[in-house]
């Protein structure tokens, strides 16, 4: 499923790399521990987190994560947005808590295991 | 005698610089991809390099990450000037961390860094002198255990 479809269905707000939304999300991963994401996320995952600092972009690049969704109305730091822009990593935000958003993503057919 | 490295790169890492943290690892990953290293090997190097780089950023004053590509393996060496590790066995235990509350709130300090590195390495060598610094050497075989 393309990120653009997820953005539309889940009413996400896109804050960076809006030109990269035709990328496919192959699955999803949710965690706020960066080492856990490094160890257990899969290539092509969309990543659900409440971390907002610039290091999340490095994690996404290194693990080939297709996009990051910040939940609970969290906003990324300015450095995070500029890094995400230069690395073409879409950062999206929602007011929903993680549990609700992940429920919606699951209903759309995205899975955490594959 | 070791063959000459096909590729050699060095990156300086600044302790406490959380804004640029991870960039050296990203550059190493991009280089290895560009020269056509197997994607599974690149994935393992990327994880190890990131965790090692973050350890320098979190705990040390400064450090240097060096990558050498040989015909049979990739060798990653990270040297830092910092507090060192008093008890390496303890530091290797999953879940053990000396990270500050602030770092934990940022999602660091899960106590998974060193175990993650070891899991992805074919050869893992960690040496440290308290008050001086730490040296981490890992090798990943190009035809290695997961490759």
mmCIF file of N, CA and C in Angstrom, chain A residues 62-101:
data_model
loop_
_atom_site.group_PDB
_atom_site.id
_atom_site.type_symbol
_atom_site.label_atom_id
_atom_site.label_comp_id
_atom_site.label_asym_id
_atom_site.label_seq_id
_atom_site.Cartn_x
_atom_site.Cartn_y
_atom_site.Cartn_z
ATOM 1 N N UNK A 62 18.778 4.067 7.940
ATOM 2 C CA UNK A 62 19.585 2.847 8.090
ATOM 3 C C UNK A 62 18.745 1.589 7.936
ATOM 4 N N UNK A 63 17.484 1.624 8.386
ATOM 5 C CA UNK A 63 16.628 0.441 8.297
ATOM 6 C C UNK A 63 15.701 0.459 7.073
ATOM 7 N N UNK A 64 15.900 1.454 6.204
ATOM 8 C CA UNK A 64 15.065 1.583 4.992
ATOM 9 C C UNK A 64 13.582 1.592 5.339
ATOM 10 N N UNK A 65 13.264 2.385 6.359
ATOM 11 C CA UNK A 65 11.877 2.581 6.763
ATOM 12 C C UNK A 65 11.237 3.579 5.795
ATOM 13 N N UNK A 66 9.995 3.300 5.375
ATOM 14 C CA UNK A 66 9.417 4.112 4.297
ATOM 15 C C UNK A 66 8.841 5.425 4.788
ATOM 16 N N UNK A 67 8.537 5.520 6.075
ATOM 17 C CA UNK A 67 7.986 6.757 6.606
ATOM 18 C C UNK A 67 7.805 6.637 8.112
ATOM 19 N N UNK A 68 7.701 7.796 8.771
ATOM 20 C CA UNK A 68 7.563 7.816 10.232
ATOM 21 C C UNK A 68 6.268 8.544 10.583
ATOM 22 N N UNK A 69 5.465 7.944 11.475
ATOM 23 C CA UNK A 69 4.267 8.628 11.948
ATOM 24 C C UNK A 69 4.433 8.933 13.435
ATOM 25 N N UNK A 70 4.326 10.219 13.779
ATOM 26 C CA UNK A 70 4.381 10.645 15.179
ATOM 27 C C UNK A 70 2.949 10.729 15.703
ATOM 28 N N UNK A 71 2.717 10.080 16.820
ATOM 29 C CA UNK A 71 1.354 9.976 17.345
ATOM 30 C C UNK A 71 1.121 10.930 18.513
ATOM 31 N N UNK A 72 -0.127 10.937 19.007
ATOM 32 C CA UNK A 72 -0.485 11.729 20.194
ATOM 33 C C UNK A 72 -0.283 13.223 20.004
ATOM 34 N N UNK A 73 -0.363 13.680 18.757
ATOM 35 C CA UNK A 73 -0.207 15.102 18.512
ATOM 36 C C UNK A 73 1.207 15.628 18.675
ATOM 37 N N UNK A 74 2.172 14.716 18.731
ATOM 38 C CA UNK A 74 3.567 15.163 18.859
ATOM 39 C C UNK A 74 4.028 15.832 17.574
ATOM 40 N N UNK A 75 4.861 16.848 17.734
ATOM 41 C CA UNK A 75 5.413 17.539 16.568
ATOM 42 C C UNK A 75 6.920 17.299 16.517
ATOM 43 N N UNK A 76 7.452 17.080 15.307
ATOM 44 C CA UNK A 76 8.908 16.859 15.207
ATOM 45 C C UNK A 76 9.677 18.151 15.474
ATOM 46 N N UNK A 77 10.905 18.002 15.943
ATOM 47 C CA UNK A 77 11.780 19.172 16.088
ATOM 48 C C UNK A 77 12.129 19.684 14.694
ATOM 49 N N UNK A 78 12.522 20.954 14.609
ATOM 50 C CA UNK A 78 12.843 21.541 13.303
ATOM 51 C C UNK A 78 13.987 20.786 12.616
ATOM 52 N N UNK A 79 15.028 20.414 13.390
ATOM 53 C CA UNK A 79 16.155 19.652 12.824
ATOM 54 C C UNK A 79 15.682 18.312 12.257
ATOM 55 N N UNK A 80 14.685 17.738 12.894
ATOM 56 C CA UNK A 80 14.163 16.447 12.429
ATOM 57 C C UNK A 80 13.519 16.622 11.056
ATOM 58 N N UNK A 81 12.742 17.683 10.909
ATOM 59 C CA UNK A 81 12.055 17.935 9.637
ATOM 60 C C UNK A 81 13.083 18.212 8.533
ATOM 61 N N UNK A 82 14.095 19.035 8.822
ATOM 62 C CA UNK A 82 15.052 19.332 7.747
ATOM 63 C C UNK A 82 15.858 18.109 7.352
ATOM 64 N N UNK A 83 16.235 17.283 8.332
ATOM 65 C CA UNK A 83 16.956 16.054 7.996
ATOM 66 C C UNK A 83 16.068 15.109 7.186
ATOM 67 N N UNK A 84 14.832 14.996 7.608
ATOM 68 C CA UNK A 84 13.902 14.097 6.916
ATOM 69 C C UNK A 84 13.680 14.569 5.482
ATOM 70 N N UNK A 85 13.638 15.886 5.314
ATOM 71 C CA UNK A 85 13.478 16.449 3.977
ATOM 72 C C UNK A 85 14.678 16.078 3.112
ATOM 73 N N UNK A 86 15.888 16.252 3.646
ATOM 74 C CA UNK A 86 17.068 15.982 2.822
ATOM 75 C C UNK A 86 17.277 14.485 2.584
ATOM 76 N N UNK A 87 16.760 13.649 3.467
ATOM 77 C CA UNK A 87 16.896 12.193 3.270
ATOM 78 C C UNK A 87 15.655 11.594 2.609
ATOM 79 N N UNK A 88 14.695 12.435 2.241
ATOM 80 C CA UNK A 88 13.447 11.977 1.616
ATOM 81 C C UNK A 88 12.690 10.961 2.461
ATOM 82 N N UNK A 89 12.625 11.218 3.753
ATOM 83 C CA UNK A 89 11.837 10.367 4.652
ATOM 84 C C UNK A 89 10.562 11.132 5.032
ATOM 85 N N UNK A 90 9.401 10.668 4.607
ATOM 86 C CA UNK A 90 8.169 11.348 5.001
ATOM 87 C C UNK A 90 7.941 11.237 6.512
ATOM 88 N N UNK A 91 7.713 12.387 7.142
ATOM 89 C CA UNK A 91 7.290 12.401 8.545
ATOM 90 C C UNK A 91 5.851 12.869 8.563
ATOM 91 N N UNK A 92 5.012 12.074 9.225
ATOM 92 C CA UNK A 92 3.594 12.372 9.281
ATOM 93 C C UNK A 92 3.177 12.450 10.738
ATOM 94 N N UNK A 93 2.140 13.228 11.009
ATOM 95 C CA UNK A 93 1.683 13.351 12.396
ATOM 96 C C UNK A 93 0.180 13.113 12.477
ATOM 97 N N UNK A 94 -0.229 12.654 13.649
ATOM 98 C CA UNK A 94 -1.650 12.454 13.925
ATOM 99 C C UNK A 94 -1.921 12.768 15.397
ATOM 100 N N UNK A 95 -3.146 13.168 15.687
ATOM 101 C CA UNK A 95 -3.516 13.383 17.089
ATOM 102 C C UNK A 95 -3.883 12.070 17.769
ATOM 103 N N UNK A 96 -4.073 11.022 16.974
ATOM 104 C CA UNK A 96 -4.476 9.738 17.550
ATOM 105 C C UNK A 96 -3.371 9.165 18.429
ATOM 106 N N UNK A 97 -3.741 8.436 19.477
ATOM 107 C CA UNK A 97 -2.732 7.663 20.203
ATOM 108 C C UNK A 97 -2.299 6.462 19.358
ATOM 109 N N UNK A 98 -1.121 5.928 19.663
ATOM 110 C CA UNK A 98 -0.541 4.848 18.856
ATOM 111 C C UNK A 98 -1.521 3.685 18.662
ATOM 112 N N UNK A 99 -2.186 3.282 19.727
ATOM 113 C CA UNK A 99 -3.070 2.109 19.668
ATOM 114 C C UNK A 99 -4.154 2.280 18.601
ATOM 115 N N UNK A 100 -4.741 3.480 18.574
ATOM 116 C CA UNK A 100 -5.802 3.751 17.610
ATOM 117 C C UNK A 100 -5.270 3.756 16.179
ATOM 118 N N UNK A 101 -4.147 4.437 15.976
ATOM 119 C CA UNK A 101 -3.596 4.522 14.624
ATOM 120 C C UNK A 101 -3.206 3.134 14.117
#
